[in-house]
mmCIF file of C-alpha atoms in Angstrom:
data_model
loop_
_atom_site.group_PDB
_atom_site.id
_atom_site.type_symbol
_atom_site.label_atom_id
_atom_site.label_comp_id
_atom_site.label_asym_id
_atom_site.label_seq_id
_atom_site.Cartn_x
_atom_site.Cartn_y
_atom_site.Cartn_z
ATOM 1 C CA MET A 268 -3.650 14.997 70.552
ATOM 2 C CA LYS A 269 -0.470 16.264 72.869
ATOM 3 C CA LYS A 270 1.854 18.005 70.580
ATOM 4 C CA LYS A 271 5.418 17.136 71.099
ATOM 5 C CA ASN A 272 7.140 20.094 72.670
ATOM 6 C CA ASN A 273 10.190 20.542 69.864
ATOM 7 C CA LEU A 274 12.757 22.636 72.063
ATOM 8 C CA ARG A 275 15.782 23.920 70.380
ATOM 9 C CA LYS A 276 18.350 21.520 70.851
ATOM 10 C CA PRO A 277 22.025 22.735 71.122
ATOM 11 C CA PHE A 278 23.945 24.666 68.424
ATOM 12 C CA PHE A 279 26.564 21.918 68.055
ATOM 13 C CA LYS A 280 24.567 19.427 68.324
ATOM 14 C CA GLU A 281 22.173 20.498 65.729
ATOM 15 C CA LEU A 282 25.432 21.104 64.007
ATOM 16 C CA GLN A 283 26.621 17.756 63.888
ATOM 17 C CA GLN A 284 23.386 16.386 62.597
ATOM 18 C CA GLY A 285 23.882 18.830 59.341
ATOM 19 C CA ASN A 286 20.741 21.418 60.435
ATOM 20 C CA VAL A 287 22.854 24.857 60.520
ATOM 21 C CA GLU A 288 23.923 26.031 57.430
ATOM 22 C CA GLY A 289 28.045 26.817 56.881
ATOM 23 C CA GLU A 290 30.947 25.341 58.717
ATOM 24 C CA ILE A 291 32.327 25.809 62.093
ATOM 25 C CA ILE A 292 36.245 26.827 61.534
ATOM 26 C CA LEU A 293 39.049 27.749 63.647
ATOM 27 C CA PHE A 294 39.705 31.413 63.198
ATOM 28 C CA GLN A 295 41.579 32.348 65.590
ATOM 29 C CA PRO A 296 44.011 29.696 67.620
ATOM 30 C CA LEU A 297 44.717 29.826 71.398
ATOM 31 C CA TRP A 298 47.702 31.539 71.363
ATOM 32 C CA VAL A 299 46.337 34.298 69.321
ATOM 33 C CA ARG A 300 43.700 34.872 71.899
ATOM 34 C CA ILE A 301 45.902 34.975 74.850
ATOM 35 C CA PHE A 302 48.052 37.797 73.064
ATOM 36 C CA HIS A 303 45.005 39.651 72.358
ATOM 37 C CA TRP A 304 43.821 40.011 75.838
ATOM 38 C CA GLY A 305 46.656 39.826 77.742
ATOM 39 C CA PHE A 306 48.114 42.688 75.232
ATOM 40 C CA ALA A 307 45.116 44.673 75.275
ATOM 41 C CA LEU A 308 44.933 44.946 79.093
ATOM 42 C CA SER A 309 48.836 45.283 79.480
ATOM 43 C CA LEU A 310 48.378 47.974 77.146
ATOM 44 C CA THR A 311 46.167 49.765 78.724
ATOM 45 C CA GLY A 312 47.577 49.762 81.737
ATOM 46 C CA ILE A 313 50.856 51.358 80.289
ATOM 47 C CA LEU A 314 48.673 54.247 78.523
ATOM 48 C CA LEU A 315 46.527 55.245 81.435
ATOM 49 C CA SER A 316 49.473 54.893 84.003
ATOM 50 C CA GLY A 317 51.843 56.750 81.390
ATOM 51 C CA LEU A 318 49.352 59.520 80.818
ATOM 52 C CA GLU A 319 49.282 59.984 84.633
ATOM 53 C CA LEU A 320 52.939 59.610 85.049
ATOM 54 C CA HIS A 321 53.425 62.615 82.079
ATOM 55 C CA LYS A 322 50.819 65.281 83.321
ATOM 56 C CA PRO A 323 49.248 63.552 87.547
ATOM 57 C CA ALA A 324 45.537 64.605 88.432
ATOM 58 C CA LYS A 325 44.829 65.409 91.366
ATOM 59 C CA PHE A 326 41.806 63.725 92.325
ATOM 60 C CA PHE A 327 43.386 60.371 92.009
ATOM 61 C CA ALA A 328 44.987 58.960 95.096
ATOM 62 C CA VAL A 329 47.742 56.613 93.797
ATOM 63 C CA SER A 330 51.006 57.600 94.405
ATOM 64 C CA TYR A 331 54.109 58.781 91.577
ATOM 65 C CA GLY A 332 56.143 55.524 92.498
ATOM 66 C CA ASP A 333 53.368 53.040 92.679
ATOM 67 C CA MET A 334 51.827 54.408 88.977
ATOM 68 C CA PHE A 335 55.400 53.885 87.990
ATOM 69 C CA LYS A 336 55.700 50.307 88.948
ATOM 70 C CA ILE A 337 52.018 49.580 87.586
ATOM 71 C CA HIS A 338 53.896 51.060 84.245
ATOM 72 C CA VAL A 339 56.835 49.183 84.015
ATOM 73 C CA ILE A 340 55.110 46.023 85.732
ATOM 74 C CA SER A 341 52.296 46.397 82.217
ATOM 75 C CA SER A 342 55.346 47.441 79.942
ATOM 76 C CA TRP A 343 57.457 43.834 80.881
ATOM 77 C CA PHE A 344 54.354 41.902 80.875
ATOM 78 C CA ALA A 345 53.066 43.667 77.049
ATOM 79 C CA LEU A 346 56.365 42.847 75.983
ATOM 80 C CA GLY A 347 55.906 39.067 77.015
ATOM 81 C CA PHE A 348 52.408 38.809 75.300
ATOM 82 C CA VAL A 349 54.677 40.392 72.025
ATOM 83 C CA ALA A 350 56.978 37.625 72.084
ATOM 84 C CA LEU A 351 54.813 35.151 72.716
ATOM 85 C CA ARG A 352 52.866 36.245 69.727
ATOM 86 C CA CYS A 353 55.797 36.241 67.182
ATOM 87 C CA ALA A 354 56.727 32.664 68.556
ATOM 88 C CA ASP A 355 53.662 31.461 68.150
ATOM 89 C CA ALA A 356 53.937 33.319 64.098
ATOM 90 C CA ILE A 357 57.141 31.851 63.360
ATOM 91 C CA LEU A 358 55.805 28.246 64.693
ATOM 92 C CA ARG A 359 52.922 28.266 62.257
ATOM 93 C CA ARG A 360 54.597 30.306 60.117
ATOM 94 C CA ASP A 361 51.656 32.626 60.184
ATOM 95 C CA GLN A 362 52.232 35.792 57.797
ATOM 96 C CA SER A 363 48.490 37.301 58.421
ATOM 97 C CA LEU A 364 50.386 40.609 60.432
ATOM 98 C CA ILE A 365 52.751 41.228 57.547
ATOM 99 C CA PRO A 366 51.581 43.615 55.452
ATOM 100 C CA LYS A 367 51.749 43.273 51.497
ATOM 101 C CA LEU A 368 52.144 45.325 48.600
ATOM 102 C CA ARG A 369 48.409 44.724 47.554
ATOM 103 C CA ASP A 370 47.310 45.758 51.001
ATOM 104 C CA LEU A 371 48.348 48.944 50.036
ATOM 105 C CA LYS A 372 46.464 49.030 46.695
ATOM 106 C CA LEU A 373 43.388 47.851 47.974
ATOM 107 C CA PHE A 374 43.612 50.009 51.009
ATOM 108 C CA PRO A 375 41.788 53.058 49.020
ATOM 109 C CA LYS A 376 38.823 50.850 48.112
ATOM 110 C CA LEU A 377 38.440 49.450 51.997
ATOM 111 C CA LEU A 378 38.724 53.349 52.982
ATOM 112 C CA ALA A 379 35.602 53.882 50.468
ATOM 113 C CA TYR A 380 33.657 51.306 51.903
ATOM 114 C CA TYR A 381 34.084 52.654 55.447
ATOM 115 C CA LEU A 382 33.249 56.243 54.180
ATOM 116 C CA PHE A 383 29.758 54.612 52.460
ATOM 117 C CA LEU A 384 31.299 55.158 48.861
ATOM 118 C CA ARG A 385 31.490 51.810 48.091
ATOM 119 C CA THR A 386 28.279 48.877 48.827
ATOM 120 C CA ALA A 387 31.249 46.031 49.475
ATOM 121 C CA PRO A 388 34.586 45.918 50.931
ATOM 122 C CA PRO A 389 37.491 44.602 48.557
ATOM 123 C CA PRO A 390 38.593 40.844 48.997
ATOM 124 C CA ASN A 391 41.189 40.303 52.017
ATOM 125 C CA ARG A 392 42.996 37.718 53.617
ATOM 126 C CA LYS A 393 42.407 36.651 56.794
ATOM 127 C CA TYR A 394 42.841 40.205 57.849
ATOM 128 C CA ASN A 395 41.635 43.150 55.749
ATOM 129 C CA SER A 396 44.345 45.700 54.516
ATOM 130 C CA GLY A 397 43.240 48.469 57.079
ATOM 131 C CA GLN A 398 43.624 46.022 59.443
ATOM 132 C CA SER A 399 47.311 44.835 58.404
ATOM 133 C CA LEU A 400 48.493 47.695 58.690
ATOM 134 C CA VAL A 401 47.481 49.036 61.417
ATOM 135 C CA TYR A 402 48.283 46.156 63.546
ATOM 136 C CA SER A 403 51.895 45.946 61.736
ATOM 137 C CA SER A 404 52.427 49.647 62.885
ATOM 138 C CA TRP A 405 51.144 48.881 66.812
ATOM 139 C CA LEU A 406 53.729 46.287 66.275
ATOM 140 C CA LEU A 407 56.340 48.288 64.997
ATOM 141 C CA LEU A 408 55.568 51.990 67.161
ATOM 142 C CA PHE A 409 55.396 49.759 70.434
ATOM 143 C CA LEU A 410 58.498 47.768 70.099
ATOM 144 C CA ILE A 411 60.211 51.654 69.438
ATOM 145 C CA ALA A 412 58.389 52.945 72.565
ATOM 146 C CA SER A 413 59.796 50.183 74.622
ATOM 147 C CA LEU A 414 63.271 50.697 73.446
ATOM 148 C CA LEU A 415 62.617 54.402 73.962
ATOM 149 C CA GLY A 416 61.607 53.219 77.775
ATOM 150 C CA LEU A 417 63.944 51.212 78.388
ATOM 151 C CA SER A 418 66.823 54.276 77.572
ATOM 152 C CA SER A 419 64.776 56.930 79.732
ATOM 153 C CA TYR A 420 64.496 54.242 82.397
ATOM 154 C CA TRP A 421 68.165 53.789 83.099
ATOM 155 C CA GLN A 422 68.759 57.406 82.740
ATOM 156 C CA GLY A 423 71.956 56.977 80.428
ATOM 157 C CA GLU A 424 73.754 54.209 82.208
ATOM 158 C CA HIS A 425 72.470 52.032 79.308
ATOM 159 C CA LEU A 426 71.470 52.824 75.864
ATOM 160 C CA ILE A 427 73.002 56.397 75.716
ATOM 161 C CA TRP A 428 72.911 55.770 71.294
ATOM 162 C CA VAL A 429 69.236 55.909 71.746
ATOM 163 C CA TRP A 430 69.597 59.433 73.397
ATOM 164 C CA ARG A 431 71.897 60.375 71.075
ATOM 165 C CA LEU A 432 69.945 59.107 67.917
ATOM 166 C CA VAL A 433 66.663 61.193 69.051
ATOM 167 C CA GLY A 434 68.419 64.035 69.995
ATOM 168 C CA GLY A 435 67.991 64.044 73.861
ATOM 169 C CA PHE A 436 66.224 63.093 77.009
ATOM 170 C CA GLN A 437 62.923 65.508 75.628
ATOM 171 C CA ARG A 438 62.834 64.575 72.283
ATOM 172 C CA LEU A 439 62.611 61.384 73.002
ATOM 173 C CA ARG A 440 60.102 62.082 75.826
ATOM 174 C CA TRP A 441 58.265 63.887 73.044
ATOM 175 C CA ILE A 442 58.685 60.990 70.377
ATOM 176 C CA LYS A 443 57.354 58.578 72.929
ATOM 177 C CA PHE A 444 54.174 61.192 74.149
ATOM 178 C CA MET A 445 53.076 61.069 70.167
ATOM 179 C CA ILE A 446 53.075 57.014 69.736
ATOM 180 C CA THR A 447 50.810 57.209 72.943
ATOM 181 C CA ILE A 448 48.596 59.976 70.631
ATOM 182 C CA TYR A 449 48.501 57.630 67.934
ATOM 183 C CA PHE A 450 47.550 54.465 69.996
ATOM 184 C CA LEU A 451 44.551 56.408 71.628
ATOM 185 C CA ALA A 452 43.251 57.313 68.733
ATOM 186 C CA THR A 453 42.827 53.552 66.638
ATOM 187 C CA ILE A 454 42.294 51.814 69.306
ATOM 188 C CA PRO A 455 38.716 53.203 69.842
ATOM 189 C CA LEU A 456 38.731 53.009 65.845
ATOM 190 C CA HIS A 457 39.271 49.157 66.420
ATOM 191 C CA ILE A 458 36.581 48.442 68.630
ATOM 192 C CA TYR A 459 34.013 50.329 67.073
ATOM 193 C CA LEU A 460 34.847 48.270 63.349
ATOM 194 C CA SER A 461 34.991 45.083 65.464
ATOM 195 C CA MET A 462 31.515 45.760 66.885
ATOM 196 C CA THR A 463 29.761 47.114 63.978
ATOM 197 C CA GLU A 464 31.297 45.237 60.923
ATOM 198 C CA ASN A 465 32.178 41.506 61.750
ATOM 199 C CA LEU A 466 30.357 40.201 64.854
ATOM 200 C CA SER A 467 31.514 36.552 64.042
ATOM 201 C CA HIS A 468 35.230 37.682 64.354
ATOM 202 C CA LEU A 469 34.818 39.567 67.827
ATOM 203 C CA GLN A 470 33.227 36.371 68.834
ATOM 204 C CA ALA A 471 36.364 34.358 67.788
ATOM 205 C CA MET A 472 38.759 35.978 69.877
ATOM 206 C CA VAL A 473 36.773 34.850 72.321
ATOM 207 C CA SER A 474 35.921 30.926 71.370
ATOM 208 C CA GLY A 475 38.752 30.521 68.513
ATOM 209 C CA TYR A 476 35.826 29.688 66.536
ATOM 210 C CA GLU A 477 33.134 31.190 63.452
ATOM 211 C CA ARG A 478 30.471 30.205 61.277
ATOM 212 C CA LYS A 479 31.737 30.541 57.591
ATOM 213 C CA PRO A 480 28.815 30.751 55.521
ATOM 214 C CA PRO A 481 27.804 28.620 52.742
ATOM 215 C CA PRO A 482 28.815 29.617 49.138
ATOM 216 C CA LYS A 483 25.886 31.260 47.243
ATOM 217 C CA LYS A 484 23.752 29.801 45.069
ATOM 218 C CA SER A 485 24.222 30.880 41.299
#
C-alpha cells in the first residue's frame, strides 16, 4: 500500500489548525520597524561620514564637499525618523522606551546575567532594563549631537548661545566626537545581544510578529 506523503504545511496554516504551540503576537508595529531600519541606516551614514570628515582617509576617493552632503542628508533623515517614532509613541501612548526607577534597580541583576553570574535574566517589560537605558541614552545623545551639529553648521550665525554654553567651537567638536565614540561602542553590543539573546525579537523587527511560548505546566 502506498504511503501518504505528509508534506509539512505552511506555518500559518498549521497555526490556524492549532498545530503550533504558543500564540503569535504583534511585537513591533509597522511604524516602529520603519523607524528602526531607517534610523539605523541614517545613523550609519552619520557616523561613517562624520569620522571621514574628522580625519579624511587617503584611500577614500570622495571629496570633502560630497562627504559633507552625505553627512547633512543622513542627519536630516535621522531626525525625521526620530520625529516619526516620537509621534507614533505619543499616539499609541507607548512608554516602552522611557526608563523607570525599576529599570535602574534591575540593571545590576541583568548585568550579572550577561556576565554569567545568574542563570536567568530578571523580569522585564517589553525591553529589559539595559535596553531601556541604552535606547533612551541614544535618543538623548542624538538630539544633543543634532543641536551641536546645527550650531556648528551655521558657524555662529544662529544658536550662538550653544557655542557659549559648551565653551567654544573646539569643545563643541570634542563633545560630538565623544558622543560618536559612545554610539560606536554600544551599537556592536546591541547587535551582538540581538543575535545571541533572543532571535525572536530580531525576527519581530522584520516581520513585526513573534511567537509567545505557552505557559509552563506546573
